[in-house]
Amino acid sequence: MDADQVEVEVGGRLVRISNPGRVYFPARGETKLDLVRYYLSVGDGIVRALRERPCMMHRFPSGVAGEKVHQKRVPHGAPPWLETVRVEFPRYGRHADELCVTELASVVWAVQMSTVEFHPWNSRRADTERPDEWRIDLDPGPRCGFATVRRVARIVREILGELGATGWPKTSGGNGLHVYVRIEPRWGFAELRRAALAFAREVERRAPDHVTTTWWRKDRDPAMLFVDYNQNARDHTIASAYSVRGVPEGTVSTPITWDEIDQVDPGQFTIATVPGRFAELGDLHQGIDDSAWPLDTLLEWAERDGLD
């Protein structure tokens, strides 16, 4: 084998890693092989987050300081054991066979292909048009402090409790927070988006000085937090739990507990620190698939509010 390649054994499969010493994260000099080792360390968590979902790969062939490539289609030459799922794009009359993770070797193969971020759909291959995951994205404006994110997260938890829904929080890997809710896969993306907008409007009503649901960025107050309901539209994706983000510091979108909200510093979760946390705590999203919540109440709210 060439000196600039190594082989990694993953679940009985050998995945060859080329250019393992290429620096991907310049802030601390972490390499492509460091990224592989990170994903191996959180294997159960990243596979759970991606399992059987169409997945867009965000690739950085020369490291995160270089060009970013959004890869929908699995390229020719992929190993025969790699699984895919076909998704349609009716607007363009096209389709794509996207990565469909069912085992950790698929994740490591994607990293070999220079993938840093994993962006799965919120539906699974059994029926890609029926999402089973509602995503609440708390997206702070450029002048919105993290104290506001914490305050709004507590409101989100309060409303979810009133609805009888279980929310699973995680850092975004940036300045915001995400909360996932498993839902019954009985509705399409249009219904889920309407439900998500109805929820966002309720959060806005309870925190009008801090929250906005204004869609166009140019029309938003930069000191406000945007509840991004559109992340539930078809083919809209965000970084999964345990996905590394394409930034020099190598931050990670990391599951947290609700009790951590008031103290958490998203910048503390990196490819260097999350493996130890995972070894100690395990996957904090481990029970996410144990139950599913019906959207009926939120769809009633949407009807009440006349939401399209």
CSV table of C-alpha atoms in Angstrom, one decimal:
chain,number,residue,atom,x,y,z
A,1,MET,CA,0.0,0.0,0.0
A,2,ASP,CA,1.2,3.5,-0.8
A,3,ALA,CA,2.7,5.5,2.1
A,4,ASP,CA,-0.1,8.1,1.8
A,5,GLN,CA,-2.9,5.5,2.4
A,6,VAL,CA,-4.0,3.5,5.4
A,7,GLU,CA,-6.7,0.8,5.7
A,8,VAL,CA,-9.3,1.0,8.5
A,9,GLU,CA,-11.3,-2.1,9.6
A,10,VAL,CA,-14.9,-1.2,10.3
A,11,GLY,CA,-17.4,-4.0,11.1
A,12,GLY,CA,-15.5,-6.6,9.1
A,13,ARG,CA,-15.0,-4.3,6.1
A,14,LEU,CA,-11.7,-2.7,5.1
A,15,VAL,CA,-12.0,1.0,4.0
A,16,ARG,CA,-8.9,2.5,2.4
A,17,ILE,CA,-8.2,6.1,3.4
A,18,SER,CA,-6.1,8.1,1.1
A,19,ASN,CA,-4.2,11.2,2.2
A,20,PRO,CA,-4.8,10.5,5.9
A,21,GLY,CA,-2.4,13.2,7.0
A,22,ARG,CA,-4.1,16.0,5.0
A,23,VAL,CA,-5.1,18.8,7.4
A,24,TYR,CA,-8.8,19.3,7.4
A,25,PHE,CA,-9.2,21.5,10.5
A,26,PRO,CA,-6.6,24.2,10.5
A,27,ALA,CA,-7.5,25.6,13.9
A,28,ARG,CA,-5.8,22.6,15.6
A,29,GLY,CA,-4.1,20.9,12.8
A,30,GLU,CA,-6.5,17.9,12.8
A,31,THR,CA,-6.3,15.6,9.8
A,32,LYS,CA,-8.5,13.5,7.6
A,33,LEU,CA,-7.5,10.4,9.7
A,34,ASP,CA,-8.5,12.3,12.9
A,35,LEU,CA,-11.9,12.8,11.3
A,36,VAL,CA,-12.2,9.1,10.6
A,37,ARG,CA,-11.2,8.3,14.2
A,38,TYR,CA,-13.8,10.7,15.5
A,39,TYR,CA,-16.6,9.1,13.5
A,40,LEU,CA,-15.5,5.6,14.7
A,41,SER,CA,-15.6,6.8,18.3
A,42,VAL,CA,-19.3,7.9,18.0
A,43,GLY,CA,-20.2,5.0,15.7
A,44,ASP,CA,-23.5,4.0,17.3
A,45,GLY,CA,-24.7,7.6,17.5
A,46,ILE,CA,-23.9,8.7,14.0
A,47,VAL,CA,-25.4,5.5,12.5
A,48,ARG,CA,-28.6,6.0,14.6
A,49,ALA,CA,-28.9,9.6,13.4
A,50,LEU,CA,-28.5,8.6,9.7
A,51,ARG,CA,-30.0,5.1,9.6
A,52,GLU,CA,-31.9,4.4,6.4
A,53,ARG,CA,-32.3,8.1,5.5
A,54,PRO,CA,-31.3,9.7,2.2
A,55,CYS,CA,-28.2,11.6,3.0
A,56,MET,CA,-26.5,14.5,1.3
A,57,MET,CA,-22.8,14.6,1.8
A,58,HIS,CA,-21.0,18.0,2.3
A,59,ARG,CA,-17.5,17.3,1.0
A,60,PHE,CA,-14.4,19.3,1.5
A,61,PRO,CA,-11.7,17.8,-0.8
A,62,SER,CA,-8.9,20.0,0.4
A,63,GLY,CA,-10.1,20.5,4.0
A,64,VAL,CA,-12.6,22.9,5.5
A,65,ALA,CA,-10.6,26.0,4.4
A,66,GLY,CA,-11.2,25.0,0.8
A,67,GLU,CA,-14.1,24.5,-1.6
A,68,LYS,CA,-17.3,22.9,-0.3
A,69,VAL,CA,-19.1,20.4,-2.5
A,70,HIS,CA,-22.8,19.4,-1.9
A,71,GLN,CA,-23.0,15.8,-3.1
A,72,LYS,CA,-26.4,14.3,-3.6
A,73,ARG,CA,-25.5,11.4,-5.8
A,74,VAL,CA,-23.2,8.5,-4.7
A,75,PRO,CA,-20.4,8.6,-7.3
A,76,HIS,CA,-19.5,5.7,-9.6
A,77,GLY,CA,-17.0,3.4,-8.2
A,78,ALA,CA,-18.5,3.1,-4.7
A,79,PRO,CA,-18.0,-0.3,-3.1
A,80,PRO,CA,-20.8,-2.9,-3.9
A,81,TRP,CA,-21.8,-3.1,-0.3
A,82,LEU,CA,-22.6,0.6,0.0
A,83,GLU,CA,-26.4,1.1,0.2
A,84,THR,CA,-28.3,3.9,-1.5
A,85,VAL,CA,-31.9,5.2,-1.8
A,86,ARG,CA,-33.4,6.8,-4.8
A,87,VAL,CA,-35.2,10.1,-4.3
A,88,GLU,CA,-37.0,12.1,-6.9
A,89,PHE,CA,-36.8,15.8,-7.7
A,90,PRO,CA,-40.1,16.5,-9.6
A,91,ARG,CA,-39.4,20.2,-10.1
A,92,TYR,CA,-36.4,19.3,-12.3
A,93,GLY,CA,-37.6,15.9,-13.6
A,94,ARG,CA,-34.6,14.2,-12.1
A,95,HIS,CA,-33.6,11.7,-9.4
A,96,ALA,CA,-30.6,10.9,-7.3
A,97,ASP,CA,-29.3,7.7,-5.7
A,98,GLU,CA,-28.2,9.1,-2.3
A,99,LEU,CA,-26.1,7.6,0.4
A,100,CYS,CA,-28.3,5.4,2.8
A,101,VAL,CA,-26.3,4.6,5.9
A,102,THR,CA,-27.0,1.2,7.5
A,103,GLU,CA,-23.6,0.6,9.0
A,104,LEU,CA,-20.6,2.5,10.2
A,105,ALA,CA,-18.4,1.4,7.3
A,106,SER,CA,-20.7,3.6,5.1
A,107,VAL,CA,-19.8,6.7,7.2
A,108,VAL,CA,-16.1,5.9,7.0
A,109,TRP,CA,-16.3,5.5,3.2
A,110,ALA,CA,-18.0,8.9,3.0
A,111,VAL,CA,-15.2,10.4,5.0
A,112,GLN,CA,-12.7,8.8,2.6
A,113,MET,CA,-14.6,10.7,-0.1
A,114,SER,CA,-13.8,13.9,1.9
A,115,THR,CA,-17.3,14.2,3.5
A,116,VAL,CA,-17.2,16.3,6.7
A,117,GLU,CA,-20.9,17.0,7.2
A,118,PHE,CA,-23.8,14.6,7.0
A,119,HIS,CA,-27.2,16.1,6.1
A,120,PRO,CA,-29.9,13.4,6.2
A,121,TRP,CA,-33.5,13.8,5.1
A,122,ASN,CA,-36.1,13.6,7.8
A,123,SER,CA,-37.8,10.6,6.1
A,124,ARG,CA,-36.5,7.1,5.6
A,125,ARG,CA,-36.2,4.9,2.6
A,126,ALA,CA,-39.3,2.8,3.4
A,127,ASP,CA,-41.3,5.9,2.3
A,128,THR,CA,-39.2,8.9,1.5
A,129,GLU,CA,-42.3,11.1,1.1
A,130,ARG,CA,-43.5,10.5,4.7
A,131,PRO,CA,-41.2,12.2,7.2
A,132,ASP,CA,-40.9,10.7,10.7
A,133,GLU,CA,-38.8,13.5,12.2
A,134,TRP,CA,-39.9,17.1,13.0
A,135,ARG,CA,-37.0,19.5,13.3
A,136,ILE,CA,-37.2,22.6,15.4
A,137,ASP,CA,-34.2,24.8,14.4
A,138,LEU,CA,-33.4,27.8,16.7
A,139,ASP,CA,-31.4,30.0,14.5
A,140,PRO,CA,-30.1,33.2,16.2
A,141,GLY,CA,-29.5,36.3,14.1
A,142,PRO,CA,-26.0,37.8,14.0
A,143,ARG,CA,-26.7,40.1,17.0
A,144,CYS,CA,-28.7,37.5,19.0
A,145,GLY,CA,-26.8,36.1,22.0
A,146,PHE,CA,-26.8,32.6,23.1
A,147,ALA,CA,-28.6,33.6,26.3
A,148,THR,CA,-31.6,34.2,24.0
A,149,VAL,CA,-31.2,30.8,22.5
A,150,ARG,CA,-31.3,29.2,25.9
A,151,ARG,CA,-34.4,31.2,26.9
A,152,VAL,CA,-36.3,30.2,23.7
A,153,ALA,CA,-35.2,26.6,24.1
A,154,ARG,CA,-37.0,26.5,27.5
A,155,ILE,CA,-40.1,27.8,25.9
A,156,VAL,CA,-39.9,25.1,23.2
A,157,ARG,CA,-39.6,22.5,25.9
A,158,GLU,CA,-42.6,24.0,27.8
A,159,ILE,CA,-44.8,23.9,24.7
A,160,LEU,CA,-43.7,20.4,23.8
A,161,GLY,CA,-44.6,19.3,27.3
A,162,GLU,CA,-48.1,20.8,26.9
A,163,LEU,CA,-48.5,18.9,23.6
A,164,GLY,CA,-47.3,15.6,25.2
A,165,ALA,CA,-44.4,15.4,22.7
A,166,THR,CA,-40.8,14.5,23.6
A,167,GLY,CA,-38.1,16.8,22.3
A,168,TRP,CA,-34.5,15.7,21.8
A,169,PRO,CA,-32.1,18.7,21.9
A,170,LYS,CA,-28.7,19.0,20.3
A,171,THR,CA,-26.3,21.8,19.5
A,172,SER,CA,-26.2,22.8,15.9
A,173,GLY,CA,-22.5,22.9,15.7
A,174,GLY,CA,-22.8,26.6,15.2
A,175,ASN,CA,-24.5,29.2,17.4
A,176,GLY,CA,-28.0,27.7,17.6
A,177,LEU,CA,-29.8,24.7,18.9
A,178,HIS,CA,-31.9,22.0,17.2
A,179,VAL,CA,-34.7,20.0,18.8
A,180,TYR,CA,-35.9,16.8,17.2
A,181,VAL,CA,-39.3,15.1,17.7
A,182,ARG,CA,-40.2,11.7,16.3
A,183,ILE,CA,-43.5,11.8,14.6
A,184,GLU,CA,-45.8,9.2,13.1
A,185,PRO,CA,-45.0,8.9,9.4
A,186,ARG,CA,-48.6,9.6,8.3
A,187,TRP,CA,-48.2,13.0,6.7
A,188,GLY,CA,-46.3,14.5,3.8
A,189,PHE,CA,-43.8,17.3,3.9
A,190,ALA,CA,-46.3,20.0,3.2
A,191,GLU,CA,-48.4,19.1,6.3
A,192,LEU,CA,-45.3,18.8,8.4
A,193,ARG,CA,-44.1,22.3,7.3
A,194,ARG,CA,-47.5,23.7,8.2
A,195,ALA,CA,-47.4,22.1,11.6
A,196,ALA,CA,-43.9,23.3,12.2
A,197,LEU,CA,-44.9,26.9,11.3
A,198,ALA,CA,-47.9,26.7,13.7
A,199,PHE,CA,-45.5,25.7,16.4
A,200,ALA,CA,-43.0,28.4,15.5
A,201,ARG,CA,-45.8,31.0,15.7
A,202,GLU,CA,-46.8,29.8,19.2
A,203,VAL,CA,-43.2,30.2,20.3
A,204,GLU,CA,-43.2,33.7,18.8
A,205,ARG,CA,-46.4,34.6,20.6
A,206,ARG,CA,-44.8,33.6,23.9
A,207,ALA,CA,-41.6,35.4,23.3
A,208,PRO,CA,-42.4,38.3,20.9
A,209,ASP,CA,-39.4,40.4,22.0
A,210,HIS,CA,-37.0,37.6,21.1
A,211,VAL,CA,-38.5,35.4,18.4
A,212,THR,CA,-39.4,35.9,14.8
A,213,THR,CA,-40.9,33.7,12.1
A,214,THR,CA,-40.2,36.2,9.3
A,215,TRP,CA,-39.0,34.2,6.4
A,216,TRP,CA,-36.8,36.7,4.5
A,217,ARG,CA,-33.4,37.3,6.2
A,218,LYS,CA,-33.3,40.9,5.0
A,219,ASP,CA,-36.6,41.6,6.8
A,220,ARG,CA,-35.5,40.2,10.2
A,221,ASP,CA,-34.1,42.1,13.1
A,222,PRO,CA,-30.6,40.7,13.5
A,223,ALA,CA,-31.0,40.7,17.3
A,224,MET,CA,-33.9,38.2,17.0
A,225,LEU,CA,-34.0,34.4,17.0
A,226,PHE,CA,-35.6,32.8,13.9
A,227,VAL,CA,-37.5,29.6,14.4
A,228,ASP,CA,-36.7,28.0,11.1
A,229,TYR,CA,-39.8,25.9,10.3
A,230,ASN,CA,-38.7,25.5,6.6
A,231,GLN,CA,-36.2,22.9,7.6
A,232,ASN,CA,-39.1,20.5,7.5
A,233,ALA,CA,-39.8,21.2,3.8
A,234,ARG,CA,-39.0,18.5,1.3
A,235,ASP,CA,-35.3,18.1,0.5
A,236,HIS,CA,-34.3,20.6,3.2
A,237,THR,CA,-31.6,19.1,5.4
A,238,ILE,CA,-29.5,20.1,8.4
A,239,ALA,CA,-26.5,18.5,10.0
A,240,SER,CA,-27.3,15.3,11.9
A,241,ALA,CA,-26.6,14.5,15.5
A,242,TYR,CA,-22.8,13.8,15.7
A,243,SER,CA,-22.1,15.4,12.4
A,244,VAL,CA,-18.9,17.5,12.3
A,245,ARG,CA,-19.3,21.0,10.9
A,246,GLY,CA,-17.2,22.4,8.1
A,247,VAL,CA,-15.4,25.0,10.2
A,248,PRO,CA,-11.7,25.3,11.2
A,249,GLU,CA,-12.5,24.4,14.8
A,250,GLY,CA,-14.1,21.1,13.9
A,251,THR,CA,-17.2,21.7,16.1
A,252,VAL,CA,-19.8,18.9,16.3
A,253,SER,CA,-23.6,19.0,16.4
A,254,THR,CA,-23.9,17.3,19.7
A,255,PRO,CA,-26.9,15.8,21.6
A,256,ILE,CA,-27.4,17.3,25.0
A,257,THR,CA,-29.9,17.0,27.9
A,258,TRP,CA,-32.5,19.6,28.7
A,259,ASP,CA,-30.7,20.1,32.0
A,260,GLU,CA,-27.6,21.2,30.2
A,261,ILE,CA,-29.3,24.0,28.3
A,262,ASP,CA,-28.5,26.7,30.8
A,263,GLN,CA,-24.8,25.9,31.0
A,264,VAL,CA,-23.9,24.6,27.6
A,265,ASP,CA,-21.3,26.2,25.4
A,266,PRO,CA,-21.6,24.9,21.8
A,267,GLY,CA,-18.0,25.7,21.1
A,268,GLN,CA,-16.8,23.1,23.6
A,269,PHE,CA,-18.0,20.2,21.5
A,270,THR,CA,-15.4,19.3,18.9
A,271,ILE,CA,-13.9,16.2,17.3
A,272,ALA,CA,-11.3,16.3,20.1
A,273,THR,CA,-13.8,16.5,23.0
A,274,VAL,CA,-16.9,14.7,21.9
A,275,PRO,CA,-15.3,11.2,21.8
A,276,GLY,CA,-14.6,11.4,25.6
A,277,ARG,CA,-18.1,12.7,26.3
A,278,PHE,CA,-19.6,9.9,24.2
A,279,ALA,CA,-17.5,7.2,26.0
A,280,GLU,CA,-18.8,8.6,29.3
A,281,LEU,CA,-22.5,9.3,28.5
A,282,GLY,CA,-23.2,7.2,25.5
A,283,ASP,CA,-25.7,8.4,22.9
A,284,LEU,CA,-28.1,10.8,24.5
A,285,HIS,CA,-30.5,10.3,21.6
A,286,GLN,CA,-30.5,6.5,22.1
A,287,GLY,CA,-34.2,6.4,22.9
A,288,ILE,CA,-35.4,8.7,20.2
A,289,ASP,CA,-37.1,6.0,18.2
A,290,ASP,CA,-39.0,4.5,21.1
A,291,SER,CA,-42.1,6.5,20.5
A,292,ALA,CA,-43.7,8.7,17.8
A,293,TRP,CA,-46.0,11.7,18.2
A,294,PRO,CA,-49.1,12.5,16.1
A,295,LEU,CA,-49.2,16.0,14.4
A,296,ASP,CA,-53.0,16.4,14.7
A,297,THR,CA,-52.9,19.1,17.3
A,298,LEU,CA,-50.4,21.3,15.4
A,299,LEU,CA,-52.4,20.8,12.2
A,300,GLU,CA,-55.4,22.1,14.1
A,301,TRP,CA,-53.4,25.1,15.2
A,302,ALA,CA,-52.4,25.7,11.5
A,303,GLU,CA,-56.0,25.5,10.4
A,304,ARG,CA,-57.0,27.9,13.2
A,305,ASP,CA,-54.3,30.4,12.2
A,306,GLY,CA,-55.0,30.1,8.5
A,307,LEU,CA,-51.5,28.9,7.6
A,308,ASP,CA,-50.7,27.7,4.2
